[in-house]
Short mmCIF file of C-alpha atoms and ligand atoms in Angstrom, two decimals:
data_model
loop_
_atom_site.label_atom_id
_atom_site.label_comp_id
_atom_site.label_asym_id
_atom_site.label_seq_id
_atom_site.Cartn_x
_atom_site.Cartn_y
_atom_site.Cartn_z
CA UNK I 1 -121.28 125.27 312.40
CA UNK I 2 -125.02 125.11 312.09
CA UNK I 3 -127.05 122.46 312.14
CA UNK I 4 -127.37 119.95 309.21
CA UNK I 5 -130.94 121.01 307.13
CA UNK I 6 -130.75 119.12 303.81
CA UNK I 7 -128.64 116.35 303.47
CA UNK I 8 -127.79 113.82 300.88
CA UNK I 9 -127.36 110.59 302.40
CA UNK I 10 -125.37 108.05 299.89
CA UNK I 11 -125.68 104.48 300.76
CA UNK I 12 -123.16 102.13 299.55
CA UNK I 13 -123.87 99.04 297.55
CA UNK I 14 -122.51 96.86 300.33
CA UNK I 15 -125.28 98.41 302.80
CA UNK I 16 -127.77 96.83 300.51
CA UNK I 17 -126.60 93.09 300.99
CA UNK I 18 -125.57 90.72 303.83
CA UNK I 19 -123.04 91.36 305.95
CA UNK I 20 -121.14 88.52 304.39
CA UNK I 21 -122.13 89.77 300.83
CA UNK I 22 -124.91 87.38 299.78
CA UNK I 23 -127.03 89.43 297.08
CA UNK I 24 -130.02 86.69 297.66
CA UNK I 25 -133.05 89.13 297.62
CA UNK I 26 -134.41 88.54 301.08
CA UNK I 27 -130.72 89.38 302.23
CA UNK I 28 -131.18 92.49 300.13
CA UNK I 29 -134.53 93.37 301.52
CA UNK I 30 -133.43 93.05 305.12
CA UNK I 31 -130.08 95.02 304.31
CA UNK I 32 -132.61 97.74 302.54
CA UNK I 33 -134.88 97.37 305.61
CA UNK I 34 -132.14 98.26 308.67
CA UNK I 35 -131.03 101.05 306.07
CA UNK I 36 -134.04 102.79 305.91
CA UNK I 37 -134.77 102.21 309.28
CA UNK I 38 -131.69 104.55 310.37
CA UNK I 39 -132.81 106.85 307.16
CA UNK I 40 -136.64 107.04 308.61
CA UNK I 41 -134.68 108.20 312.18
CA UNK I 42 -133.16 111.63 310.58
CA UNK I 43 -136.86 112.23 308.57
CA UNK I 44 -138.85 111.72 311.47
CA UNK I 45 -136.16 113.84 313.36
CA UNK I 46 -136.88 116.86 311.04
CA UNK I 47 -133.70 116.74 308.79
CA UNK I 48 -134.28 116.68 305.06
CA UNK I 49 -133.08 113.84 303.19
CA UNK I 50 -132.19 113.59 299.76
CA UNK I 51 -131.49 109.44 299.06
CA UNK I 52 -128.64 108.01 296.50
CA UNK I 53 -127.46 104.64 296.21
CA UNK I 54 -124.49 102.38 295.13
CA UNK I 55 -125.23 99.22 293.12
CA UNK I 56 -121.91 97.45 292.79
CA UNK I 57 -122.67 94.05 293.93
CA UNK I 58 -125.76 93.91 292.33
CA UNK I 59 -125.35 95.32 288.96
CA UNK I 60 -121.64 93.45 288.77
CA UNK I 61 -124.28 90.15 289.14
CA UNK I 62 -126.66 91.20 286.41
CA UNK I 63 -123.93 90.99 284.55
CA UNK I 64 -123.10 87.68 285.19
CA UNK I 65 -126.65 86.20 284.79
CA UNK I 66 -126.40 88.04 281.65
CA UNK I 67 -123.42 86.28 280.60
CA UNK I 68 -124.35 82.69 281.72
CA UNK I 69 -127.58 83.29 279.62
CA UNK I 70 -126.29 84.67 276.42
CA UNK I 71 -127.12 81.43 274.49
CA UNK I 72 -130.97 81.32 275.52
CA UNK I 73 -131.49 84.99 275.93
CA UNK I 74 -130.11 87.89 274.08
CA UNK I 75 -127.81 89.78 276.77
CA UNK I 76 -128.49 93.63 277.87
CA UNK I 77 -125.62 96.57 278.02
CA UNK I 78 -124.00 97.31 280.92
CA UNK I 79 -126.24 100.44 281.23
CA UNK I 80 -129.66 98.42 281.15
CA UNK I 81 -128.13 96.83 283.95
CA UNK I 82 -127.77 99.94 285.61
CA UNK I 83 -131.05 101.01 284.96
CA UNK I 84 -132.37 97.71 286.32
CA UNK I 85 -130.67 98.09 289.56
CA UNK I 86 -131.96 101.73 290.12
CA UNK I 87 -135.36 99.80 289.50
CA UNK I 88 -135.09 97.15 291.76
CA UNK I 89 -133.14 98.61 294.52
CA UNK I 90 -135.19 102.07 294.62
CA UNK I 91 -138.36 100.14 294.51
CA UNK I 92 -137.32 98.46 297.49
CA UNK I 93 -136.02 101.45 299.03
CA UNK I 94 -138.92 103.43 298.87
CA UNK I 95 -140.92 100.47 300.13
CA UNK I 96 -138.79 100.18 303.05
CA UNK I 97 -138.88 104.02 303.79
CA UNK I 98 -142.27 104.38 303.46
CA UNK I 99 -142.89 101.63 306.21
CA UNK I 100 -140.14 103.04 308.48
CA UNK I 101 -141.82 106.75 308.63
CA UNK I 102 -145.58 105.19 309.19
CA UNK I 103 -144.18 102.96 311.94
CA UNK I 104 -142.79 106.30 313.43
CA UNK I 105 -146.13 108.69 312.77
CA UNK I 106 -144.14 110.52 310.07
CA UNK I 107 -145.59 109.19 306.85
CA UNK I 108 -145.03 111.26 303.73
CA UNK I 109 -144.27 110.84 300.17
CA UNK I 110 -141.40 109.23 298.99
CA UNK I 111 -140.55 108.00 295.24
CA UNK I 112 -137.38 107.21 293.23
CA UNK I 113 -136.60 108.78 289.89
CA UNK I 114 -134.93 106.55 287.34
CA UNK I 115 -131.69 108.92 286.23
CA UNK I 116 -129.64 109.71 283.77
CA UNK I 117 -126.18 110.96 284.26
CA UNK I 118 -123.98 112.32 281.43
CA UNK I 119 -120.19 111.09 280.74
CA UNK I 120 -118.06 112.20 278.18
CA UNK I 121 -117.48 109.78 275.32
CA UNK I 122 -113.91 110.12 275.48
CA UNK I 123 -113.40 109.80 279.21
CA UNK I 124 -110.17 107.93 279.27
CA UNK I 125 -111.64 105.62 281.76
CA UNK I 126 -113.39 103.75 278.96
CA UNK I 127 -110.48 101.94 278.24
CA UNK I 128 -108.90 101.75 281.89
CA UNK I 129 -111.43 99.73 284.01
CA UNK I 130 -111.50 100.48 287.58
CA UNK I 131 -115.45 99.99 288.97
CA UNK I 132 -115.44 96.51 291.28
CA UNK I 133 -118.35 95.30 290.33
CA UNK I 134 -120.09 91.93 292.00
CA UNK I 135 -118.96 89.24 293.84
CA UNK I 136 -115.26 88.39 295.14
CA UNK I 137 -113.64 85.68 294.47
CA UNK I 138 -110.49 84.03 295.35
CA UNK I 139 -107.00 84.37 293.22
CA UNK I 140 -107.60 81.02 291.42
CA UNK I 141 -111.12 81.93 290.09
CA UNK I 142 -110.43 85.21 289.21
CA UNK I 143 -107.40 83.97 286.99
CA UNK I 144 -110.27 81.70 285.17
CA UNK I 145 -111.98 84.79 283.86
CA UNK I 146 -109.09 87.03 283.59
CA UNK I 147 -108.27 84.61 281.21
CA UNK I 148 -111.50 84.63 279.42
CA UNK I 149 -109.85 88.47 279.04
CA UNK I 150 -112.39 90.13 282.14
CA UNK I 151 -110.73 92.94 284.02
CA UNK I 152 -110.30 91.55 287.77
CA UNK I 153 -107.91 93.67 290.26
CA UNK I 154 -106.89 92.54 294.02
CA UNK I 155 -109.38 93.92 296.71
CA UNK I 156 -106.94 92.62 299.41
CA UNK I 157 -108.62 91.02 302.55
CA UNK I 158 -112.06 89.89 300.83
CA UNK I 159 -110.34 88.87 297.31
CA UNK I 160 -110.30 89.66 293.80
CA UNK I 161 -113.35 91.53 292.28
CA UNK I 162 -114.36 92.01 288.24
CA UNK I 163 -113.49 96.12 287.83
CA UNK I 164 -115.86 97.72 284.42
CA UNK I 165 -115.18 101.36 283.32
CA UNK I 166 -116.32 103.97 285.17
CA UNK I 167 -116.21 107.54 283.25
CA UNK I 168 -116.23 111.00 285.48
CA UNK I 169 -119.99 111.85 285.83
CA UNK I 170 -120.32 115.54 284.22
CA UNK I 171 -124.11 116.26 284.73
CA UNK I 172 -127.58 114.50 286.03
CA UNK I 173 -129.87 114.82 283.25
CA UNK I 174 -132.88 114.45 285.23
CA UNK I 175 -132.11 117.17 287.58
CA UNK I 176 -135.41 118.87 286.78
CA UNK I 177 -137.59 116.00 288.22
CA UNK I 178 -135.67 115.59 291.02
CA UNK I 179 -135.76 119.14 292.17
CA UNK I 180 -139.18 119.21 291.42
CA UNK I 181 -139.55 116.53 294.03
CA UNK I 182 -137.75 117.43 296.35
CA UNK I 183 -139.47 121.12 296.66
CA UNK I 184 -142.58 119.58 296.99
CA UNK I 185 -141.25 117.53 299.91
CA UNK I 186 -140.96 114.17 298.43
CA UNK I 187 -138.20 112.40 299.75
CA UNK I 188 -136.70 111.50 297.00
CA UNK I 189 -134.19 108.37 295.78
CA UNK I 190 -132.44 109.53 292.87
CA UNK I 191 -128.60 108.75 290.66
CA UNK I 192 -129.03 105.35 291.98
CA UNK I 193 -125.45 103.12 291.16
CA UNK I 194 -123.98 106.62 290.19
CA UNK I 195 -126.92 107.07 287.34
CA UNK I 196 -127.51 105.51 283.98
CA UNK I 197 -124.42 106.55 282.15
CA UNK I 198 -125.13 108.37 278.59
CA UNK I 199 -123.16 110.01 276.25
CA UNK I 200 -124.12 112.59 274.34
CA UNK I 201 -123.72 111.73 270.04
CA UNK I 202 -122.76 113.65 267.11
CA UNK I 203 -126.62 114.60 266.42
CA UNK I 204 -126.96 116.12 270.05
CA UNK I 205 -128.92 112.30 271.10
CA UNK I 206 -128.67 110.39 274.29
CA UNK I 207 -127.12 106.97 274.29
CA UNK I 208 -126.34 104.63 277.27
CA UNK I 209 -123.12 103.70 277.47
CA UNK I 210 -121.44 100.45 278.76
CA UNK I 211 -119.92 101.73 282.36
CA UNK I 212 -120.80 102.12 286.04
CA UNK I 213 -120.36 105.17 287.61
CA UNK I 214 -118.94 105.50 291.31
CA UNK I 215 -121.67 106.73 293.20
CA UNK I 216 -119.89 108.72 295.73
CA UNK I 217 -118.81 111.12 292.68
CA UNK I 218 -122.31 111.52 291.41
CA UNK I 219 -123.47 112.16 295.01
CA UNK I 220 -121.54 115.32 295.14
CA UNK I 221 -123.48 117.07 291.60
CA UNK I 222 -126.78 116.00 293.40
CA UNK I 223 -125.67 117.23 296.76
CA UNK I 224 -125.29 120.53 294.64
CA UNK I 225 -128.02 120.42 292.45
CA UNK I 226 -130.55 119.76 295.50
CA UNK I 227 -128.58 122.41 297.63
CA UNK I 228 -127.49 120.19 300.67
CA UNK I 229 -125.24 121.64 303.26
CA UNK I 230 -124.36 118.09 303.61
CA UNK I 231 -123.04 115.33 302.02
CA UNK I 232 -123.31 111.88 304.08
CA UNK I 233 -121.78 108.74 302.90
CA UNK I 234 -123.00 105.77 304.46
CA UNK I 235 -120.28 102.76 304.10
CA UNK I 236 -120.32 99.48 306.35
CA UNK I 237 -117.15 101.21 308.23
CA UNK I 238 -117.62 103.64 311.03
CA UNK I 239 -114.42 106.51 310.00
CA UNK I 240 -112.06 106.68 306.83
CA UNK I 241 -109.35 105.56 308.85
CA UNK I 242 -105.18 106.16 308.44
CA UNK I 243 -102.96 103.50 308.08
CA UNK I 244 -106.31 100.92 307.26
CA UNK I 245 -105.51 97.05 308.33
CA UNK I 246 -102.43 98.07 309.77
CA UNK I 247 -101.29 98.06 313.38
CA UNK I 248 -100.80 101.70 312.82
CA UNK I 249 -104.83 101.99 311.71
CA UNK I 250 -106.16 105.30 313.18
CA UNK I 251 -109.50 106.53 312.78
CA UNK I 252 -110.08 110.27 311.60
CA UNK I 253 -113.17 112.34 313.69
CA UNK I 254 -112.84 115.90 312.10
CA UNK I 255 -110.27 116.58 309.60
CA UNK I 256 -110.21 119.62 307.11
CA UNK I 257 -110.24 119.50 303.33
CA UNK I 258 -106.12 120.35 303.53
CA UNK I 259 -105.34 117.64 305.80
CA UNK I 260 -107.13 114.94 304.08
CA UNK I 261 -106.33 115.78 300.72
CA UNK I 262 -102.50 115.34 302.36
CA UNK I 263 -103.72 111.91 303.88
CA UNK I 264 -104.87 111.48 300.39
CA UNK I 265 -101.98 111.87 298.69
CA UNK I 266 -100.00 110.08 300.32
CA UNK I 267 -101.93 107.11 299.47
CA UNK I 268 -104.06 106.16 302.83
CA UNK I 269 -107.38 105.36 300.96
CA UNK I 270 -108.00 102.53 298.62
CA UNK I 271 -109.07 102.99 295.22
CA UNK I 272 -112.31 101.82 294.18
CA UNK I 273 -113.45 102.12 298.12
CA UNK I 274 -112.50 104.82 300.49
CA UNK I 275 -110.72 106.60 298.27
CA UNK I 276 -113.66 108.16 296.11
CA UNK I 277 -115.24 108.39 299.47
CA UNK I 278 -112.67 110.86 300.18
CA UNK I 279 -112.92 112.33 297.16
CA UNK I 280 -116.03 113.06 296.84
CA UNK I 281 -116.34 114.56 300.38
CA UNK I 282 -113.11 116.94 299.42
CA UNK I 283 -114.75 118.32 296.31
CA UNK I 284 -118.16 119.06 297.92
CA UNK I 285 -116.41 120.79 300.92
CA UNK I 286 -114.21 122.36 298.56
CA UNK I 287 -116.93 123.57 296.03
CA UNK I 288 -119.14 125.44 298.47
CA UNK I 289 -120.36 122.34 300.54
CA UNK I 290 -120.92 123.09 304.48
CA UNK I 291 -119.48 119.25 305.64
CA UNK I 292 -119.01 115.94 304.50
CA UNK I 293 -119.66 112.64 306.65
CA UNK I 294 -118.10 109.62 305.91
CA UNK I 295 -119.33 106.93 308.05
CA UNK I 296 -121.38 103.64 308.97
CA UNK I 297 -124.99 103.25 308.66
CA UNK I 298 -125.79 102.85 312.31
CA UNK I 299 -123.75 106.03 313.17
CA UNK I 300 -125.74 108.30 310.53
CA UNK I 301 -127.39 110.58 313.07
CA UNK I 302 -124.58 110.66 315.55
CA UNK I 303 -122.05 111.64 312.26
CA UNK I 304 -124.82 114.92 311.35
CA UNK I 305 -124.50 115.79 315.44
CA UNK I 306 -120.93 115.75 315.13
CA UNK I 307 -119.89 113.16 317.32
CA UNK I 308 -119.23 110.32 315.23
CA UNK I 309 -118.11 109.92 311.96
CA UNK I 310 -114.85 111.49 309.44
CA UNK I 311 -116.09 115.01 309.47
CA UNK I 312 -114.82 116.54 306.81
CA UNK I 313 -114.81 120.75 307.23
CA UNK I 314 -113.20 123.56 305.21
CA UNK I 315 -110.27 124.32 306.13
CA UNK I 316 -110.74 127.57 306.97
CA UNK I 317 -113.59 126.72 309.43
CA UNK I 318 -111.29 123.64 311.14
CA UNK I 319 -108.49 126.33 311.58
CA UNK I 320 -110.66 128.64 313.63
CA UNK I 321 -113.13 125.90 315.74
CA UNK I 322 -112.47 123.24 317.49
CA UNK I 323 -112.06 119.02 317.27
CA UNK I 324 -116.01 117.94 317.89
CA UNK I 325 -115.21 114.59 318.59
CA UNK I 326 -111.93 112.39 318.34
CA UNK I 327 -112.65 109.22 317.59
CA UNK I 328 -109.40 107.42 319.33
N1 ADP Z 401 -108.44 103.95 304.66
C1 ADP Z 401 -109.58 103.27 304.77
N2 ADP Z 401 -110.42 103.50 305.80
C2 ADP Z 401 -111.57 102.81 305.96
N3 ADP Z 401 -111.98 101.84 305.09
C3 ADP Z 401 -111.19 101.58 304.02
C4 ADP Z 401 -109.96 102.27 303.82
N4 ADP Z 401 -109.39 101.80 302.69
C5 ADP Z 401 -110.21 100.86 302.21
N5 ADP Z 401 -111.30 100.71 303.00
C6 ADP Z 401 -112.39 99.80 302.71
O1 ADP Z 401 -113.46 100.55 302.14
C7 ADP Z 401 -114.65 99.82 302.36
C8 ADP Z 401 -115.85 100.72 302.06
O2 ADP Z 401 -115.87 100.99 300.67
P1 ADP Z 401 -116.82 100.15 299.69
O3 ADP Z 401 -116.61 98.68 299.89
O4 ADP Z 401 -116.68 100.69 298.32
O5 ADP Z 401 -118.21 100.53 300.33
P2 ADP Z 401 -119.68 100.88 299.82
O6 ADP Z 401 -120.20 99.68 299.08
O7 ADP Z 401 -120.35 101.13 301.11
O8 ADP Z 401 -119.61 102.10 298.94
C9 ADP Z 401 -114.51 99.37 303.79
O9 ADP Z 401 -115.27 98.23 304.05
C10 ADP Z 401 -113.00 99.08 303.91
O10 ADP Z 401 -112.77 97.71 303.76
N1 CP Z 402 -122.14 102.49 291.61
C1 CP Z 402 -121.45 102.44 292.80
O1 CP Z 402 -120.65 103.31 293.13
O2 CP Z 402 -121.75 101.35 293.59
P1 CP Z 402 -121.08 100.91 294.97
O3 CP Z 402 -121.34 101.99 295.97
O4 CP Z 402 -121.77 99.63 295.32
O5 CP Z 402 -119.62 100.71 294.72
#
């Protein structure tokens, strides 16, 4: 398979705070830093990069600042939320980046594009929340709020977390801009936290639309729109992994889109995390995509050489070459 040109790296919200979760901004900045420190690495290395984000923990706190304040302050939708986040976090992305390539003798232009992405208004998922959003909290505290009649679900190991809807993104509005960017050679930060969600009225007008969308879905329509051959999805784990917090738990290295749709199916990838992971690496293999890389931030560049990483290839291609790498 040839080597990785343009790829879209998608950063997970959880990459963006302390390890333990604290969303304190110099937590966030240093988290942002150490990202775009591995980012700067595949620049300055000649690959192309094409930047998305998550914004789950932060946007899922917005929202409760929002909340606490109602009474002094009158309270913003769930998609001026959004839009914050892609403010705050691409501004200190790009910051970070910026730094990263001049401290390597790579400088160029970077910027971040505030986006739109449009949902359907009557995606199902507007009345079946499913987005953790924010903070986790134990069983007893969530119970406080689910009784204030919040949507909470069980995250297992790290606790309960608040879950908003989360419609299918159909399009990136702004897709224009971006590619504009991006052929002049801006690195560019764009769909951060999925995109602003917008629906589309009666008149043919944009409105923003109380949801988050899941990044990882909205990273495949950019990974097309911009043309990457590959789609990288940065988490805080190193593989999607079979059997997860079992005894049993077994790290994937290269798997085709057949076998991990099967893995898949029968249930080996949590929803809300790893599973739209999965997902989203299946349907840009599936739709034309060269590979996908799931993996952790630190093992970016060793997940585009093919040695670390859930490589995810068509199925036709993993029939006829061989394992890169097994992870075991
Ligand atoms: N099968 C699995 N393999 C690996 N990680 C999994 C699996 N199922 C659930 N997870 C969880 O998915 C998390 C990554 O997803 P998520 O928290 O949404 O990350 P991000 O914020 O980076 O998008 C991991 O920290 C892990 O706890
Ligand atoms: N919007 C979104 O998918 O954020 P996370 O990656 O933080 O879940």
């Amino acid at each position: 398979m040839p080597e990785p040109r343009r790829v879209v790296v998608a950063l997970g919200g959880n990459a963006m705070t302390a390890p333990d979760g604290s969303a304190r901004p110099g937590d966030q900045r240093a988290a942002i830093a150490t990202a775009m420190d591995h980012v700067a690495d595949l620049v300055a290395g000649g690959t192309e990069v094409v930047l998305t984000h998550g914004n789950g923990p932060q946007v899922g706190n917005l929202l409760v600042k929002n909340e606490l304040a109602a009474h002094v302050v009158p309270p913003v939708p769930l998609d001026w939320c959004g839009a914050q986040t892609q403010g705050t976090i691409g501004f200190t992305m790009v910051d970070a980046l910026e730094q990263a390539l001049r401290r390597r003798g790579a400088a160029r232009p970077v910027a971040a594009v505030v986006t739109r992405t449009l949902v359907d208004a009557d995606d199902p998922a507007f009345t079946a929340p499913s987005k953790p959003v924010g903070r986790y909290l134990d069983a007893d505290e969530a119970a406080r709020f689910i009784a204030l009649g919040q949507n909470w679900v069980d995250q297992g190991r790290r606790g309960w977390r608040r879950v908003v809807p989360s419609p299918e993104p159909r399009e990136i509005l702004d897709a224009v801009a971006i590619g504009a960017l991006v052929a002049a050679g801006v690195t560019t930060v764009a769909a951060g936290g999925g995109g602003i969600p917008v629906i589309r009225d009666e008149h043919g007008a944009l409105r923003g639309v109380e949801a988050v969308l899941d990044k990882d879905r909205t990273a495949v329509l950019l990974a097309h729109l911009v043309r990457a051959d590959t789609l990288l999805i940065a988490t805080d784990v190193p593989n999607a992994v079979l059997g997860f917090g079992t005894p049993q738990a077994r790290p994937l290295g290269t798997v085709s889109t057949d076998e991990l749709a099967a893995y898949h199916a029968a249930g080996h990838f949590a929803r809300g995390s790893m599973g739209p992971k999965v997902e989203a690496a299946l349907r840009f293999v599936s739709h034309g995509g060269e590979r996908a890389v799931i993996t952790g931030l630190a093992q970016m560049a060793d997940g585009l050489a093919g040695r670390a990483g859930t490589i995810v290839t068509r199925s036709e291609t993993a029939r006829m070459g061989p394992t890169t790498h097994d992870p075991r």
